[in-house]
CSV table of C-alpha atoms in Angstrom, one decimal:
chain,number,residue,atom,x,y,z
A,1,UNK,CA,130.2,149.2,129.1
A,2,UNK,CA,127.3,150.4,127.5
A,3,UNK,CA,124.7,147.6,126.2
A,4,UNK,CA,124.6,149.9,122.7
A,5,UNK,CA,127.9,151.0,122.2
A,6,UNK,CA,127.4,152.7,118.8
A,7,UNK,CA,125.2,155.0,120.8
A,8,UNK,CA,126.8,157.7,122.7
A,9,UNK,CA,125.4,160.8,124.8
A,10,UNK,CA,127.8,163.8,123.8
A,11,UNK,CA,128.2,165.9,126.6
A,12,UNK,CA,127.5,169.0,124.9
A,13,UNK,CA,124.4,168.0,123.8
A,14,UNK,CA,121.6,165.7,123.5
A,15,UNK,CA,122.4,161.6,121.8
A,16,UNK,CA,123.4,162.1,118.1
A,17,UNK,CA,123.3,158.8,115.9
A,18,UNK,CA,124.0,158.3,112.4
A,19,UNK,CA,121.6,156.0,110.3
A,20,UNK,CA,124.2,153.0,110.3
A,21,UNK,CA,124.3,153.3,114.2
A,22,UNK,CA,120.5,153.6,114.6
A,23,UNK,CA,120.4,150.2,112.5
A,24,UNK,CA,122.7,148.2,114.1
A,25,UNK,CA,121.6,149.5,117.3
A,26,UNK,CA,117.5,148.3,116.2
A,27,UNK,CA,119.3,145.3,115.0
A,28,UNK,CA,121.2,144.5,118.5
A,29,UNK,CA,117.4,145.0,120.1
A,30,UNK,CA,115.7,142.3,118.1
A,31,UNK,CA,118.2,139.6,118.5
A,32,UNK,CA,117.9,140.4,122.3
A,33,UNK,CA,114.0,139.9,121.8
A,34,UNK,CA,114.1,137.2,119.8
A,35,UNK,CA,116.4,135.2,122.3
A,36,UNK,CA,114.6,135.5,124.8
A,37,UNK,CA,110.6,134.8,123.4
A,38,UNK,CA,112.8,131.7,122.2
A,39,UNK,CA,114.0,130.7,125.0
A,40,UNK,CA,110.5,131.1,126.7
A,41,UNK,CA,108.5,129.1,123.8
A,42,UNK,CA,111.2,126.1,123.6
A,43,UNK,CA,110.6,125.9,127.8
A,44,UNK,CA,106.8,125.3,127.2
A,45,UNK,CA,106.2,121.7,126.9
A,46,UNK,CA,102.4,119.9,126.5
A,47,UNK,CA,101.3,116.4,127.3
A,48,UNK,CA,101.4,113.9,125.3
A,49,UNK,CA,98.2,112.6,123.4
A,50,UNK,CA,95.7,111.9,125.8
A,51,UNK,CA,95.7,108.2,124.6
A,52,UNK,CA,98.9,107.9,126.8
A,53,UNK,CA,97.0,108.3,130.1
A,54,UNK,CA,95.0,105.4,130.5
A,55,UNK,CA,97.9,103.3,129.9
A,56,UNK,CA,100.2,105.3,132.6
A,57,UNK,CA,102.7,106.3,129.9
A,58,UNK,CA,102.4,110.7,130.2
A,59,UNK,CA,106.0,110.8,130.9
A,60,UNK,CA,106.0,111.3,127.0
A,61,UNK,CA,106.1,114.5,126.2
A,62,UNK,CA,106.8,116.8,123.5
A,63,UNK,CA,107.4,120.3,122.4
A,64,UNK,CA,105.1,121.3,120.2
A,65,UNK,CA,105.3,125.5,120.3
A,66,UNK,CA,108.5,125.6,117.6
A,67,UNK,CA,108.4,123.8,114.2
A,68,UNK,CA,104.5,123.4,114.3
A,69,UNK,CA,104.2,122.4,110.2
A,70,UNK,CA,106.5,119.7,110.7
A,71,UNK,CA,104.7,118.9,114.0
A,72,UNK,CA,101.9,118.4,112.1
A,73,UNK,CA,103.1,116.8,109.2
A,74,UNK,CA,104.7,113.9,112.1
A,75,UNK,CA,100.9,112.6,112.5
A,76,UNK,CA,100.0,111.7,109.2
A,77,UNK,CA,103.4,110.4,107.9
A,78,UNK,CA,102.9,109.5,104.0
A,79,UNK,CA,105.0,105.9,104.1
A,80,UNK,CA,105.8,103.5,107.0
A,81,UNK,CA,109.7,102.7,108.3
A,82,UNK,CA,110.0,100.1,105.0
A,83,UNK,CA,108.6,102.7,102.3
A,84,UNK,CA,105.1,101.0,102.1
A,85,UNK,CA,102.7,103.9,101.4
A,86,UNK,CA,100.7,105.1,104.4
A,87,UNK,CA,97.4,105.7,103.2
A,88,UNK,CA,95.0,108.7,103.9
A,89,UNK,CA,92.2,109.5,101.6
A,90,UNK,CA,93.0,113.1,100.5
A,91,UNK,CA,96.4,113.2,100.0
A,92,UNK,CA,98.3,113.8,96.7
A,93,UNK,CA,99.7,110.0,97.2
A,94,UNK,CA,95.9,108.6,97.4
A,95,UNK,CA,95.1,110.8,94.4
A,96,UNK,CA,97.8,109.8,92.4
A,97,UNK,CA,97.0,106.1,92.7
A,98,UNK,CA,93.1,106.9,92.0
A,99,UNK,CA,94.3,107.9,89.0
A,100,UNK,CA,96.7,105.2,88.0
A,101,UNK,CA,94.0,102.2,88.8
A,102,UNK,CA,91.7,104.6,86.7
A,103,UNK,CA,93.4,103.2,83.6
A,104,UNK,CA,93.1,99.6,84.8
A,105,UNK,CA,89.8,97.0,84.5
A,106,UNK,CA,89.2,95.7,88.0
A,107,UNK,CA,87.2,93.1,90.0
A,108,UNK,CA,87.4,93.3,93.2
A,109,UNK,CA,85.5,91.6,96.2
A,110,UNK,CA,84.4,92.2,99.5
A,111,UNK,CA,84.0,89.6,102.6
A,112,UNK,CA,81.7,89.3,105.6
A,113,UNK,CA,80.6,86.9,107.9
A,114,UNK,CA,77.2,87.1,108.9
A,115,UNK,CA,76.6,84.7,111.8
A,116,UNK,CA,74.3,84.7,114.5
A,117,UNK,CA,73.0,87.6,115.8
A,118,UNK,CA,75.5,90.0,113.5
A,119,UNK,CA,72.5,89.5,110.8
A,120,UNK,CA,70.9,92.5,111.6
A,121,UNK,CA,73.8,94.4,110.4
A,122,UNK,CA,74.2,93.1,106.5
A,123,UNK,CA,71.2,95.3,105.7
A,124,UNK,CA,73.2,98.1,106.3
A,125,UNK,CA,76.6,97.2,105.6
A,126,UNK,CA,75.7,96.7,101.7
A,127,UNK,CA,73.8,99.8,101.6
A,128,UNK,CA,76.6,101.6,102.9
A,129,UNK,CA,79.1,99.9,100.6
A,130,UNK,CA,77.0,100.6,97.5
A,131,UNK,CA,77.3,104.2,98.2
A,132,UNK,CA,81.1,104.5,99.7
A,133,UNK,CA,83.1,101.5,98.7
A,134,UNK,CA,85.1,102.0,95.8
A,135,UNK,CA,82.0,103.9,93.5
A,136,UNK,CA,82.3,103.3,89.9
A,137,UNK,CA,83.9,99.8,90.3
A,138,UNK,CA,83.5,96.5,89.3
A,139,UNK,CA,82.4,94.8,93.2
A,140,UNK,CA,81.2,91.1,94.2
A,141,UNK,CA,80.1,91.0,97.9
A,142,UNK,CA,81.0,87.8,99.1
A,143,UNK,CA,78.2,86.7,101.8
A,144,UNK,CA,79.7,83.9,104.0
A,145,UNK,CA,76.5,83.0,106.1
A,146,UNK,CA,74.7,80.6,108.9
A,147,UNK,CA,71.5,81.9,107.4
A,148,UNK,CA,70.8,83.6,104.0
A,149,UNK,CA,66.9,85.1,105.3
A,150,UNK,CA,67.7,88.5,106.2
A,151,UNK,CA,68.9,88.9,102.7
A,152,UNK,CA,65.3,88.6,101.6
A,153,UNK,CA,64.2,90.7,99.8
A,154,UNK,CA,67.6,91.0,98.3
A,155,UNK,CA,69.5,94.4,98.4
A,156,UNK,CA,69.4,96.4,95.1
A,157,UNK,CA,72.4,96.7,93.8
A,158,UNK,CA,74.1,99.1,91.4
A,159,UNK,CA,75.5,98.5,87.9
A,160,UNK,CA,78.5,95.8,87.9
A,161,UNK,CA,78.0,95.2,91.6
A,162,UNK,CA,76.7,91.5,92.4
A,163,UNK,CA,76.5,89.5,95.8
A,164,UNK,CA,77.3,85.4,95.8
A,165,UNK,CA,76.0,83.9,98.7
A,166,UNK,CA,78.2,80.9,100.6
A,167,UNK,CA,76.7,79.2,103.0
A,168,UNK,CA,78.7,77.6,105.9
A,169,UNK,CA,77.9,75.7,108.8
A,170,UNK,CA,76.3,77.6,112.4
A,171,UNK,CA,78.9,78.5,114.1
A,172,UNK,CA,77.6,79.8,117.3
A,173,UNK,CA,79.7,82.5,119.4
A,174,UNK,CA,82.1,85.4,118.2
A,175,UNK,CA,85.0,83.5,119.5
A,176,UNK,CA,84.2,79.8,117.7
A,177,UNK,CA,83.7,82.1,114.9
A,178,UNK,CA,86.9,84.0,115.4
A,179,UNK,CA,89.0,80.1,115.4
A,180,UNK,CA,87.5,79.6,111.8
A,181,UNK,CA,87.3,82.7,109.9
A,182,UNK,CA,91.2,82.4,108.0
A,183,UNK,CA,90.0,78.8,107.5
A,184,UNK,CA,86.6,79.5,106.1
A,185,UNK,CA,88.3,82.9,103.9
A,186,UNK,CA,91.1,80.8,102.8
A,187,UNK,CA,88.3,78.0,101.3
A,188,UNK,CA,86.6,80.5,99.8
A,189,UNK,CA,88.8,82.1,98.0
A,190,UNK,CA,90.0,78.7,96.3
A,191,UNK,CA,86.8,77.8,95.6
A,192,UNK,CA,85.5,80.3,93.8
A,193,UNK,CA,87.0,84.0,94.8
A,194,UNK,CA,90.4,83.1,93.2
A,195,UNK,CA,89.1,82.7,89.6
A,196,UNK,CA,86.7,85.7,89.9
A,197,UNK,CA,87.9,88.9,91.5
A,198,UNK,CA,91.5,90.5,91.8
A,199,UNK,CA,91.6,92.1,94.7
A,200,UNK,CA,89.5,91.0,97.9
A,201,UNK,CA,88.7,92.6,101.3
A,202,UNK,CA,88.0,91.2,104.4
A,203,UNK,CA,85.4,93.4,106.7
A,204,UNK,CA,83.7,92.7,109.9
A,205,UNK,CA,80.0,93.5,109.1
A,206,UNK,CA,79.1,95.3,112.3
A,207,UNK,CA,80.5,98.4,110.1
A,208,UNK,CA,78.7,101.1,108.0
A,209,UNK,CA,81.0,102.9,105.3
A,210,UNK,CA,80.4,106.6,106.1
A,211,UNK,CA,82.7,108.2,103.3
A,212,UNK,CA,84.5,107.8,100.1
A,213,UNK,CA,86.9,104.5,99.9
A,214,UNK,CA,88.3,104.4,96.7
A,215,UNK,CA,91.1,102.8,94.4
A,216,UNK,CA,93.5,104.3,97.2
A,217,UNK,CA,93.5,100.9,99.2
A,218,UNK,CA,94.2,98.7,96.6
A,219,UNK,CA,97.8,96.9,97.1
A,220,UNK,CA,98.9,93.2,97.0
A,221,UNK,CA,99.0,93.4,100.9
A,222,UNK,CA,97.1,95.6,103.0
A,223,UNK,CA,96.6,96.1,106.5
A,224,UNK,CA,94.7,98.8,108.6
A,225,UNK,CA,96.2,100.7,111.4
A,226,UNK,CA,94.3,100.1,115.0
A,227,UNK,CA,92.8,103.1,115.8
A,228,UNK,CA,92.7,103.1,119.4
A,229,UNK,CA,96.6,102.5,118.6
A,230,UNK,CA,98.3,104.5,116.4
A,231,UNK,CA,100.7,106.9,117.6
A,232,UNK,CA,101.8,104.7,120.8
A,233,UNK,CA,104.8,103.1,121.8
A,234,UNK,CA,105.8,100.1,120.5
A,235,UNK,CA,105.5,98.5,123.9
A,236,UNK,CA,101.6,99.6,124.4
A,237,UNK,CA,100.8,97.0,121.6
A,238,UNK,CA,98.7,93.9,123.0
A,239,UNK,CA,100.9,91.8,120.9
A,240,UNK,CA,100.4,87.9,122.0
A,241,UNK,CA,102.7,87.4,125.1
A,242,UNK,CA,102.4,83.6,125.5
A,243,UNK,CA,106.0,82.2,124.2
A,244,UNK,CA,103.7,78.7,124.0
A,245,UNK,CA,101.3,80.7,121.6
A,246,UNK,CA,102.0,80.6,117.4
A,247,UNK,CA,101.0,84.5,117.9
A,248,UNK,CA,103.9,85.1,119.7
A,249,UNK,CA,105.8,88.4,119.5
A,250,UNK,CA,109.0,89.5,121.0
A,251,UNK,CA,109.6,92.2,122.5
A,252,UNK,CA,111.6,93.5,119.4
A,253,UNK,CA,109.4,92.7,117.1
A,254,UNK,CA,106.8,94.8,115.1
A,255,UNK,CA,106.2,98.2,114.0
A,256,UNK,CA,102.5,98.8,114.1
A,257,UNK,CA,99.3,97.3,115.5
A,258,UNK,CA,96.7,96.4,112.9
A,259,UNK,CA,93.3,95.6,113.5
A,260,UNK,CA,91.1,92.9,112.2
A,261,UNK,CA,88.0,95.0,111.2
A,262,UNK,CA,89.5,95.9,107.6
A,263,UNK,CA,92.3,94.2,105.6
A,264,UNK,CA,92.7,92.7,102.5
A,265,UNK,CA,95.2,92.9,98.7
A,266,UNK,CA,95.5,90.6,96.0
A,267,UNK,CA,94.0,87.4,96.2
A,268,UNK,CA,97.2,85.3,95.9
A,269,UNK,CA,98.6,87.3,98.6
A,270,UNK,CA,95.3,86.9,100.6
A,271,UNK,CA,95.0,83.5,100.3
A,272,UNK,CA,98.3,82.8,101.3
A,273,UNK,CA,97.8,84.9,104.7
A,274,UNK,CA,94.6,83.0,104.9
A,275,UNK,CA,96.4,79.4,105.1
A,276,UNK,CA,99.0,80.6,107.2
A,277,UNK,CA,97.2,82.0,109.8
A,278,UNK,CA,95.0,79.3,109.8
A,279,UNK,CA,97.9,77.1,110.2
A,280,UNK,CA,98.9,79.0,113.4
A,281,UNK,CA,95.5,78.7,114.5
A,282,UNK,CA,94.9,75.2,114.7
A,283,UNK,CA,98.3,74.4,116.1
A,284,UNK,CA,97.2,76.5,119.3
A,285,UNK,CA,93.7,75.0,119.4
A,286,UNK,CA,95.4,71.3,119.1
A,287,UNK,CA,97.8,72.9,121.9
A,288,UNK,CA,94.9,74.3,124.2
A,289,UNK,CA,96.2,78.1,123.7
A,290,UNK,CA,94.1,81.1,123.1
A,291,UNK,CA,95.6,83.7,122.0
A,292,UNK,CA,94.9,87.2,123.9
A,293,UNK,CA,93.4,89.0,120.7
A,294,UNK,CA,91.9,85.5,119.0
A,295,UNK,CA,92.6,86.4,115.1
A,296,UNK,CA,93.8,89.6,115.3
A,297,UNK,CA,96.6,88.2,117.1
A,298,UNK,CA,97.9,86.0,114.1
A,299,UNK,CA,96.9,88.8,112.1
A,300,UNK,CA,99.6,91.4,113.3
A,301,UNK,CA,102.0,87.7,113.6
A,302,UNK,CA,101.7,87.1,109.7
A,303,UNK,CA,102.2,90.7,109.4
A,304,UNK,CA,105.3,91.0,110.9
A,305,UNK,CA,106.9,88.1,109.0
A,306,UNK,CA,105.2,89.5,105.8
A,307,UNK,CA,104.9,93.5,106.0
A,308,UNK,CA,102.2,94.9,104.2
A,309,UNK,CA,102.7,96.9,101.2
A,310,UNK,CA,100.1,99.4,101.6
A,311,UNK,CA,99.1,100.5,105.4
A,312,UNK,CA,95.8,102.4,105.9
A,313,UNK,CA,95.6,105.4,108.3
A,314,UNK,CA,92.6,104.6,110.9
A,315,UNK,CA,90.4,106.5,108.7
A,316,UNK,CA,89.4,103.1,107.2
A,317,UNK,CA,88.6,102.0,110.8
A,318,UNK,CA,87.7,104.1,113.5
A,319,UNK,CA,84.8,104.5,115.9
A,320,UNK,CA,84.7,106.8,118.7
A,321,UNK,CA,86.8,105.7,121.9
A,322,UNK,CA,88.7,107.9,124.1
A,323,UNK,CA,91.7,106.0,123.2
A,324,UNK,CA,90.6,106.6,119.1
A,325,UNK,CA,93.3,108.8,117.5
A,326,UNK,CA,91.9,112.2,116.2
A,327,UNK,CA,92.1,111.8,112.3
A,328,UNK,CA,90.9,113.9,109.3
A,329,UNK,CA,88.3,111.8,108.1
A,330,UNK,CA,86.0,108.6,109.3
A,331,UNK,CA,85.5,106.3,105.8
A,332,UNK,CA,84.9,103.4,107.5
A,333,UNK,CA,83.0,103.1,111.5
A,334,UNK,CA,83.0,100.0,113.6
A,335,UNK,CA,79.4,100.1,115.1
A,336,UNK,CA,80.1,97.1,117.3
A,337,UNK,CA,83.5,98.7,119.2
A,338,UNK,CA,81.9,102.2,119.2
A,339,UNK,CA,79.1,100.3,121.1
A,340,UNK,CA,81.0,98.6,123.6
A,341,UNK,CA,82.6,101.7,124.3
A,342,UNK,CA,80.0,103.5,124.9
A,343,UNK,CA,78.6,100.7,127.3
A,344,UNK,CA,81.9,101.0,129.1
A,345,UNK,CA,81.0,104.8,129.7
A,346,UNK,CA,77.6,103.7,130.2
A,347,UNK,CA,76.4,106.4,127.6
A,348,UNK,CA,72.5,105.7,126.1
A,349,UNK,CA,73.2,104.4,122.8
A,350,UNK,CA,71.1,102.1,120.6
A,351,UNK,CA,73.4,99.8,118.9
């Protein structure tokens, strides 16, 4: 049988077609070619993000050659599994809500810690946060310190941006610090924060601000992805694994990993997260448990019991890690993680 049937040598003469044969014969032809570049391109599979290596999980693999737009769209999904918004700064969503706070009269606040050693950081935090953190705004920077010098000479700040200094006791080491922080936010903000700002953000201050955050982030609960996270399986999370711990999580529990660096939302909502995960804190300490990621642990434990409303794409937190997922912009670097990764690599870096 021939493979063209509608094309015929005559035996007195050379092959004679008509038009409607030469077009379903071209048509046969590129089926035929189409099938089998197909059939090539849907064998060709590529390795999983390289995040999945260090952790032994490259089994995971994907085809990536066919249906690259909605590849690509897959890796900055707009809303989470519960139809919280998934922030990132340039889409249509982030623009839209610009727009809609534009209308509104704001206050909103912004929280560090400066203890210890992590002084020599507030310098640049604030000048950083006077040029990128929500421009245009209405801004108190809350300074909750051991020691108010290196704020002297104070910053210069920009119209309707002030900073209130609190001072709190020494409390010397990251990790003594790390058993107090929900308790010392969670005072503040009914002291004082509660009757003077709307909103209010939580930030570690060995951070600089590096482009726009705007009006995008503001929700009544608000959580940042972990960069070093996003995109894995649920089971690559370091969740707390001690059933003895208040941080536990079960194994079916939880969506996404959040880190500490960056979070924040209303203040009734914050102060609420505040008191509870203070509560969880001090019931491990009065049971001698520590758990495995200190705060962030309760952290991503109230935030399972409490899902956020707005999520932030690691553009709000990133510094560079092998692990660090590749996103379109860095707004907000962690100088202190990009350091000890590069000390892992043992790269030069000043830090």
């Amino acid at each position: 049988m021939a493979l063209f049937p509608f094309c015929k040598a005559s035996s007195a003469g050379p092959i004679r077609v008509s038009r409607i044969q030469l077009v379903l014969c071209c048509f046969l032809l590129s089926l035929i070619i189409y099938y089998l570049h197909g059939s090539r391109a849907a064998a060709r599979v590529h390795p999983a993000h390289p995040i999945f290596h260090p952790l032994e999980m490259d089994r995971g693999r994907k085809v990536t050659d066919m249906e690259v737009l909605k590849g690509a769209e897959s890796q900055t999904p707009a809303e989470t599994p519960w139809g919280a918004p998934l922030v990132w700064g340039d889409s249509r969503h982030s623009a839209s809500c610009r727009a809609k706070f534009a209308q509104r009269e704001m206050r909103i606040g912004l929280l560090v810690f400066v203890v210890g050693t992590y002084a020599r950081f507030i310098r640049r935090f604030l000048y950083s946060a006077e040029t990128y953190f929500l421009p245009g705004q209405v801004v108190t920077y809350y300074i909750l310190t051991d020691n108010p010098r290196p704020l002297d000479p104070p910053v210069k700040l920009g119209p309707e941006r002030e900073m209130k200094v609190v001072p709190i006791v020494e409390v010397p080491g990251w990790e003594r610090l790390a058993h107090r922080r929900m308790t010392l936010l969670g005072d503040a903000i009914q002291k004082s924060i509660d009757s003077e700002t709307d909103y209010i953000f939580c930030a570690d201050v060995d951070q600089e601000f590096v482009a726009p955050v705007r009006a995008e982030i503001l929700g009544d609960l608000v959580a940042t992805l972990h960069p070093e996270l996003y995109g894995m399986p649920r089971n690559a999370f370091p969740y707390e694994d001690d059933e003895g711990s208040s941080a536990y999580v079960e194994e079916d529990e939880g969506d996404f990993y959040y880190t500490s660096e960056f979070y924040g939302g209303a203040v009734s909502e914050m102060y609420k997260l505040a008191r509870a995960c203070s509560l969880l804190i001090l019931q491990d300490h009065a049971d001698g448990i520590t758990a495995r990621g200190l705060e962030e642990s309760y952290l991503n434990r109230y935030l399972i019991d409490q899902r956020p409303t707005c999520v932030l794409s690691p553009e709000y937190s990133w510094w560079d890690s092998d692990l660090s997922a590749q996103v379109p912009v860095h707004r907000l670097l962690s100088l202190g993680r990009q350091c000890e990764s590069y000390n892992d690599k043992q790269r030069e870096h000043k830090c």
